[in-house]
Amino acid sequence: MNWRHKDLIDLDDWTREELNLFLEQANYMEELLNRPIKKVPALRGKLIVNFFFEPSTRTRVSFELAEKMLSADVVNWSSSGSSVSKGETLRDTAWTLEAMGADAVVIRYGAVGSADYLSRKLKKASVFNAGDGTHGHPTQALLDLHSAWKKLGNLEGSRMAIVGDVLHSRVARSNIKAFSKMGVKVILSGPATLMPTDIPSLGAEYDPDPRSAVKDADMIYLLRIQKERQEQGLIPSLDEYHLRYGATEELVSLAGKDALVMHPGPINRRVEIASEVADGEQSIILKQVRSGVAVRMALLYLCLGGVRN
Ligand code: CP
């Protein structure tokens, strides 16, 4: 199969066949990362600009590592050090970077649709969405899929409970798309004040009770309360939230000992997840982080037309 995607804005138009091919490619990249000499020349001569206008640790660092492992030239950009802080528009900044020869732009930006907008304005360069407001975070979904697939194998017919602040979560939206395409039943749980109104059209179900939502789940996916994106008063207090919706050992035990505990990070201990669960045997949170580098290598390689050496 020829790879047809130049950009990654979100996963709406990816087929299951493409997701499967992608997972195999990510596995190959993971094998490379386990070798003593990890770097390969696949993207030698390509210039990639990382544009992060919102805070990030995992996504920013793993994109940069992935780019360097594939021998691309890398420029890191942030709003405070750029002319965006002097009033330059996103479009003019992007055109400037393309004029300098950028082959790809990785962008995290607070406005919904910013990555899509950029991909329409750039003539040649690829655009990779590293998070656009509350809309999408497709590379997070791909790394989550890769981490779960490695542990569980074929995901068809499995169940995933996503518990927490779904309303403000771009991760949840991209994950519902990715996991549903692979035949996973996705159940959302959390306070009604933190749920979007379009759950059925997303392809998920809502269960207000986390105890029944996680029952028989193969994956329990916790979401952070996104205080930076929400108005006051959506939950009574963080302590009360933890008591009712937090992933405690007791809540996880309802799913069974083989259920995977997942989280995109950053985690807030004793809010959405207890320390014993975050650091426990069922947690694959750090494996998700590890998959992030291989997955972003696979993405860059496929979309930028790298040559396997
Ligand atoms: N999961 C995630 O996007 O983490 P960062 O905000 O650290 O990139």
CSV table of C-alpha atoms and ligand atoms in Angstrom, one decimal:
chain,number,residue,atom,x,y,z
A,1,MET,CA,0.0,0.0,0.0
A,2,ASN,CA,1.3,3.5,-0.9
A,3,TRP,CA,1.2,6.0,1.9
A,4,ARG,CA,-1.2,8.8,0.9
A,5,HIS,CA,-1.0,11.2,3.8
A,6,LYS,CA,1.3,14.2,3.7
A,7,ASP,CA,0.0,15.8,6.9
A,8,LEU,CA,-1.6,14.6,10.1
A,9,ILE,CA,-4.3,17.0,11.3
A,10,ASP,CA,-6.5,14.3,12.9
A,11,LEU,CA,-7.4,10.6,12.3
A,12,ASP,CA,-10.8,11.0,10.7
A,13,ASP,CA,-9.7,9.9,7.2
A,14,TRP,CA,-7.3,7.2,8.3
A,15,THR,CA,-8.6,3.7,7.5
A,16,ARG,CA,-8.1,0.6,9.7
A,17,GLU,CA,-5.7,-0.8,7.1
A,18,GLU,CA,-3.6,2.4,7.4
A,19,LEU,CA,-3.6,2.2,11.2
A,20,ASN,CA,-2.4,-1.4,11.0
A,21,LEU,CA,0.4,-0.5,8.5
A,22,PHE,CA,1.3,2.4,10.8
A,23,LEU,CA,1.6,0.2,13.9
A,24,GLU,CA,3.9,-2.1,12.0
A,25,GLN,CA,6.1,0.8,11.0
A,26,ALA,CA,6.2,2.1,14.6
A,27,ASN,CA,7.3,-1.4,15.7
A,28,TYR,CA,10.1,-1.2,13.2
A,29,MET,CA,11.1,2.2,14.6
A,30,GLU,CA,11.0,0.8,18.1
A,31,GLU,CA,13.5,-2.0,17.0
A,32,LEU,CA,15.8,0.8,15.7
A,33,LEU,CA,15.6,2.5,19.1
A,34,ASN,CA,16.7,-0.7,20.8
A,35,ARG,CA,19.9,-0.9,18.8
A,36,PRO,CA,23.2,0.4,20.1
A,37,ILE,CA,23.4,2.9,17.3
A,38,LYS,CA,19.9,4.3,16.9
A,39,LYS,CA,20.4,7.1,14.4
A,40,VAL,CA,19.5,6.4,10.7
A,41,PRO,CA,19.8,8.8,7.7
A,42,ALA,CA,16.2,8.4,6.5
A,43,LEU,CA,15.4,12.2,6.7
A,44,ARG,CA,18.8,13.6,6.0
A,45,GLY,CA,18.5,17.0,4.4
A,46,LYS,CA,14.9,17.6,5.6
A,47,LEU,CA,14.2,20.7,7.7
A,48,ILE,CA,11.5,20.3,10.4
A,49,VAL,CA,10.3,23.3,12.5
A,50,ASN,CA,8.7,22.5,15.9
A,51,PHE,CA,6.3,25.3,16.8
A,52,PHE,CA,5.0,25.0,20.4
A,53,PHE,CA,2.7,27.8,21.5
A,54,GLU,CA,1.5,25.9,24.6
A,55,PRO,CA,3.5,24.0,27.2
A,56,SER,CA,4.6,20.5,26.5
A,57,THR,CA,7.1,18.0,27.7
A,58,ARG,CA,6.4,14.6,26.2
A,59,THR,CA,5.2,15.7,22.7
A,60,ARG,CA,7.8,18.3,22.2
A,61,VAL,CA,10.7,16.2,23.3
A,62,SER,CA,9.6,13.1,21.6
A,63,PHE,CA,9.1,14.9,18.2
A,64,GLU,CA,12.5,16.4,18.5
A,65,LEU,CA,14.1,13.0,19.4
A,66,ALA,CA,12.3,11.3,16.5
A,67,GLU,CA,13.5,14.0,14.1
A,68,LYS,CA,17.0,13.7,15.3
A,69,MET,CA,17.0,9.8,15.2
A,70,LEU,CA,16.0,10.1,11.5
A,71,SER,CA,18.8,12.7,10.9
A,72,ALA,CA,16.5,15.6,10.0
A,73,ASP,CA,17.6,19.2,10.7
A,74,VAL,CA,15.6,20.6,13.5
A,75,VAL,CA,14.6,24.1,14.5
A,76,ASN,CA,12.6,24.7,17.7
A,77,TRP,CA,10.3,27.7,18.0
A,78,SER,CA,8.1,29.1,20.7
A,79,SER,CA,5.7,32.1,20.8
A,80,SER,CA,7.8,34.1,23.4
A,81,GLY,CA,10.9,34.1,21.2
A,82,SER,CA,9.3,34.7,17.9
A,83,SER,CA,7.7,37.6,16.1
A,84,VAL,CA,4.2,36.1,16.9
A,85,SER,CA,4.7,38.0,20.2
A,86,LYS,CA,5.0,41.2,18.1
A,87,GLY,CA,1.7,40.6,16.4
A,88,GLU,CA,2.7,38.5,13.4
A,89,THR,CA,-0.1,36.2,12.3
A,90,LEU,CA,0.2,32.4,12.3
A,91,ARG,CA,-0.1,32.4,8.5
A,92,ASP,CA,2.6,35.0,8.0
A,93,THR,CA,4.9,33.1,10.4
A,94,ALA,CA,4.3,29.9,8.6
A,95,TRP,CA,4.9,31.4,5.2
A,96,THR,CA,8.1,32.8,6.5
A,97,LEU,CA,9.3,29.4,7.7
A,98,GLU,CA,8.3,27.8,4.4
A,99,ALA,CA,10.3,30.5,2.5
A,100,MET,CA,13.3,29.5,4.6
A,101,GLY,CA,12.9,25.9,3.3
A,102,ALA,CA,11.0,24.1,6.0
A,103,ASP,CA,9.8,20.6,4.8
A,104,ALA,CA,7.5,20.1,7.8
A,105,VAL,CA,6.0,22.1,10.7
A,106,VAL,CA,5.0,20.4,14.0
A,107,ILE,CA,2.5,22.7,15.7
A,108,ARG,CA,0.8,22.9,19.1
A,109,TYR,CA,-1.5,25.9,19.3
A,110,GLY,CA,-4.4,26.8,21.6
A,111,ALA,CA,-6.9,27.5,18.8
A,112,VAL,CA,-9.1,24.7,17.5
A,113,GLY,CA,-8.4,24.2,13.8
A,114,SER,CA,-5.0,25.9,13.8
A,115,ALA,CA,-3.1,22.8,12.4
A,116,ASP,CA,-5.8,22.4,9.7
A,117,TYR,CA,-5.6,26.1,8.9
A,118,LEU,CA,-1.8,26.0,8.6
A,119,SER,CA,-1.9,22.9,6.3
A,120,ARG,CA,-4.2,24.9,3.9
A,121,LYS,CA,-1.9,27.9,3.9
A,122,LEU,CA,1.4,26.1,3.3
A,123,LYS,CA,2.1,25.1,-0.2
A,124,LYS,CA,4.6,22.2,0.2
A,125,ALA,CA,5.5,21.6,3.8
A,126,SER,CA,3.8,18.9,5.8
A,127,VAL,CA,1.9,19.9,9.0
A,128,PHE,CA,1.7,17.6,12.0
A,129,ASN,CA,-0.8,18.5,14.7
A,130,ALA,CA,0.7,18.3,18.2
A,131,GLY,CA,-2.5,19.5,19.8
A,132,ASP,CA,-5.0,22.2,18.7
A,133,GLY,CA,-7.1,23.5,21.6
A,134,THR,CA,-9.7,21.0,22.7
A,135,HIS,CA,-10.0,19.5,19.2
A,136,GLY,CA,-7.4,16.9,18.5
A,137,HIS,CA,-4.0,15.3,19.5
A,138,PRO,CA,-3.6,12.6,16.9
A,139,THR,CA,0.0,11.6,17.7
A,140,GLN,CA,-1.1,10.9,21.3
A,141,ALA,CA,-3.8,8.7,20.0
A,142,LEU,CA,-1.4,6.8,17.8
A,143,LEU,CA,1.0,6.2,20.6
A,144,ASP,CA,-1.8,5.1,22.9
A,145,LEU,CA,-3.0,2.7,20.2
A,146,HIS,CA,0.5,1.4,19.7
A,147,SER,CA,1.1,0.8,23.4
A,148,ALA,CA,-2.2,-1.0,23.9
A,149,TRP,CA,-1.8,-3.1,20.7
A,150,LYS,CA,1.6,-4.3,21.7
A,151,LYS,CA,0.2,-5.5,25.1
A,152,LEU,CA,-3.2,-6.9,23.9
A,153,GLY,CA,-2.7,-7.8,20.3
A,154,ASN,CA,-5.8,-7.5,18.1
A,155,LEU,CA,-8.0,-4.9,19.7
A,156,GLU,CA,-11.2,-5.9,17.9
A,157,GLY,CA,-14.0,-6.5,20.5
A,158,SER,CA,-12.1,-5.0,23.5
A,159,ARG,CA,-13.4,-2.3,25.8
A,160,MET,CA,-11.8,1.0,26.8
A,161,ALA,CA,-13.2,3.2,29.7
A,162,ILE,CA,-12.0,6.8,29.4
A,163,VAL,CA,-12.6,8.5,32.8
A,164,GLY,CA,-12.2,12.2,33.5
A,165,ASP,CA,-12.5,15.6,31.9
A,166,VAL,CA,-13.6,14.6,28.4
A,167,LEU,CA,-15.1,18.0,27.7
A,168,HIS,CA,-11.7,19.7,27.5
A,169,SER,CA,-9.7,16.8,26.2
A,170,ARG,CA,-8.3,16.7,22.7
A,171,VAL,CA,-6.7,13.4,23.6
A,172,ALA,CA,-10.1,11.8,24.3
A,173,ARG,CA,-11.5,13.0,20.9
A,174,SER,CA,-8.6,11.6,18.9
A,175,ASN,CA,-8.5,8.4,21.0
A,176,ILE,CA,-12.2,7.7,20.4
A,177,LYS,CA,-11.5,7.9,16.6
A,178,ALA,CA,-8.4,5.8,16.7
A,179,PHE,CA,-9.7,3.0,19.0
A,180,SER,CA,-13.2,2.8,17.4
A,181,LYS,CA,-11.7,2.3,14.0
A,182,MET,CA,-9.8,-0.7,15.4
A,183,GLY,CA,-13.1,-2.2,16.7
A,184,VAL,CA,-12.8,-1.1,20.4
A,185,LYS,CA,-16.0,-0.1,22.3
A,186,VAL,CA,-15.3,3.2,24.1
A,187,ILE,CA,-17.2,4.1,27.3
A,188,LEU,CA,-16.8,7.6,28.7
A,189,SER,CA,-17.2,8.3,32.4
A,190,GLY,CA,-16.9,11.4,34.7
A,191,PRO,CA,-19.1,14.2,36.0
A,192,ALA,CA,-21.8,15.3,33.5
A,193,THR,CA,-20.4,18.8,33.8
A,194,LEU,CA,-17.2,17.5,32.1
A,195,MET,CA,-18.8,15.6,29.3
A,196,PRO,CA,-19.4,17.0,25.7
A,197,THR,CA,-22.9,17.0,24.4
A,198,ASP,CA,-22.0,15.2,21.2
A,199,ILE,CA,-21.0,11.8,22.7
A,200,PRO,CA,-23.1,9.6,20.4
A,201,SER,CA,-21.8,11.3,17.3
A,202,LEU,CA,-18.3,10.8,18.5
A,203,GLY,CA,-18.9,7.0,18.5
A,204,ALA,CA,-18.8,6.5,22.2
A,205,GLU,CA,-21.2,5.8,25.1
A,206,TYR,CA,-21.5,7.6,28.4
A,207,ASP,CA,-21.8,5.9,31.8
A,208,PRO,CA,-21.9,8.4,34.7
A,209,ASP,CA,-20.8,5.8,37.2
A,210,PRO,CA,-17.0,5.0,36.8
A,211,ARG,CA,-17.5,1.7,38.7
A,212,SER,CA,-19.8,0.2,36.0
A,213,ALA,CA,-17.8,2.0,33.2
A,214,VAL,CA,-14.6,0.2,34.1
A,215,LYS,CA,-16.2,-3.2,34.7
A,216,ASP,CA,-14.7,-5.7,32.2
A,217,ALA,CA,-12.6,-2.9,30.6
A,218,ASP,CA,-9.4,-4.0,28.9
A,219,MET,CA,-8.1,-0.5,29.1
A,220,ILE,CA,-8.8,2.2,31.7
A,221,TYR,CA,-7.7,5.6,30.4
A,222,LEU,CA,-7.5,8.4,32.9
A,223,LEU,CA,-7.7,12.1,31.9
A,224,ARG,CA,-6.4,15.1,33.8
A,225,ILE,CA,-8.7,17.8,35.0
A,226,GLN,CA,-7.8,20.6,32.6
A,227,LYS,CA,-7.9,23.5,34.9
A,228,GLU,CA,-6.3,25.8,32.4
A,229,ARG,CA,-9.2,25.3,29.9
A,230,GLN,CA,-12.2,25.2,32.2
A,231,GLU,CA,-14.3,27.8,34.0
A,232,GLN,CA,-14.8,27.6,37.7
A,233,GLY,CA,-17.3,25.4,39.4
A,234,LEU,CA,-17.5,22.3,37.1
A,235,ILE,CA,-16.5,20.1,40.0
A,236,PRO,CA,-17.0,20.7,43.7
A,237,SER,CA,-13.4,20.1,44.7
A,238,LEU,CA,-10.4,18.0,43.6
A,239,ASP,CA,-10.6,15.9,46.8
A,240,GLU,CA,-14.2,15.0,46.1
A,241,TYR,CA,-13.4,14.3,42.4
A,242,HIS,CA,-10.7,11.9,43.5
A,243,LEU,CA,-13.1,10.1,45.9
A,244,ARG,CA,-15.8,9.7,43.2
A,245,TYR,CA,-13.9,9.4,39.9
A,246,GLY,CA,-10.2,8.9,40.7
A,247,ALA,CA,-8.4,5.7,39.7
A,248,THR,CA,-7.9,4.0,43.1
A,249,GLU,CA,-6.7,0.4,43.5
A,250,GLU,CA,-10.3,-0.4,44.4
A,251,LEU,CA,-11.7,1.1,41.1
A,252,VAL,CA,-9.1,-0.6,39.0
A,253,SER,CA,-9.8,-4.0,40.7
A,254,LEU,CA,-13.3,-3.8,39.3
A,255,ALA,CA,-11.9,-4.2,35.8
A,256,GLY,CA,-9.7,-7.1,36.6
A,257,LYS,CA,-6.0,-7.7,37.0
A,258,ASP,CA,-5.2,-7.8,33.3
A,259,ALA,CA,-6.7,-4.4,32.5
A,260,LEU,CA,-4.2,-1.8,31.3
A,261,VAL,CA,-4.0,1.6,33.1
A,262,MET,CA,-3.2,4.4,30.7
A,263,HIS,CA,-2.8,8.1,30.9
A,264,PRO,CA,-1.5,10.7,28.4
A,265,GLY,CA,0.4,12.7,31.0
A,266,PRO,CA,1.1,14.9,32.7
A,267,ILE,CA,-0.5,13.1,35.7
A,268,ASN,CA,-2.0,14.7,38.7
A,269,ARG,CA,-1.5,12.3,41.5
A,270,ARG,CA,-4.4,12.0,44.0
A,271,VAL,CA,-6.7,13.8,41.6
A,272,GLU,CA,-7.5,11.5,38.6
A,273,ILE,CA,-5.1,8.8,39.7
A,274,ALA,CA,-3.7,7.4,42.9
A,275,SER,CA,0.0,7.0,43.2
A,276,GLU,CA,-0.3,3.2,43.8
A,277,VAL,CA,-2.2,2.9,40.5
A,278,ALA,CA,0.1,5.2,38.5
A,279,ASP,CA,3.2,3.3,39.7
A,280,GLY,CA,1.5,-0.1,39.9
A,281,GLU,CA,1.9,-3.2,37.8
A,282,GLN,CA,-1.1,-2.6,35.5
A,283,SER,CA,0.1,0.9,34.6
A,284,ILE,CA,1.7,1.3,31.1
A,285,ILE,CA,2.1,5.1,31.4
A,286,LEU,CA,5.8,5.1,30.9
A,287,LYS,CA,5.5,2.6,28.1
A,288,GLN,CA,3.2,5.1,26.4
A,289,VAL,CA,5.9,7.7,26.6
A,290,ARG,CA,8.4,5.3,25.2
A,291,SER,CA,6.1,4.5,22.3
A,292,GLY,CA,5.8,8.2,21.6
A,293,VAL,CA,9.3,8.4,20.1
A,294,ALA,CA,8.8,5.4,17.8
A,295,VAL,CA,5.4,6.5,16.7
A,296,ARG,CA,6.5,10.0,15.8
A,297,MET,CA,9.5,8.5,13.9
A,298,ALA,CA,7.1,6.3,11.9
A,299,LEU,CA,4.8,9.3,11.2
A,300,LEU,CA,7.7,11.5,9.9
A,301,TYR,CA,9.1,8.7,7.9
A,302,LEU,CA,5.9,7.8,6.2
A,303,CYS,CA,4.7,11.3,5.5
A,304,LEU,CA,8.0,12.8,4.5
A,305,GLY,CA,8.8,9.9,2.2
A,306,GLY,CA,11.9,8.8,3.9
A,307,VAL,CA,14.0,6.0,2.5
A,308,ARG,CA,14.6,2.9,4.6
A,309,ASN,CA,18.3,2.2,5.0
B,1,CP,N1,0.5,14.0,26.6
B,1,CP,C1,1.0,15.2,26.2
B,1,CP,O1,0.6,15.8,25.2
B,1,CP,O2,1.9,15.6,27.1
B,1,CP,P1,2.7,17.0,26.9
B,1,CP,O3,1.7,18.1,27.2
B,1,CP,O4,3.8,17.0,28.0
B,1,CP,O5,3.3,17.1,25.5
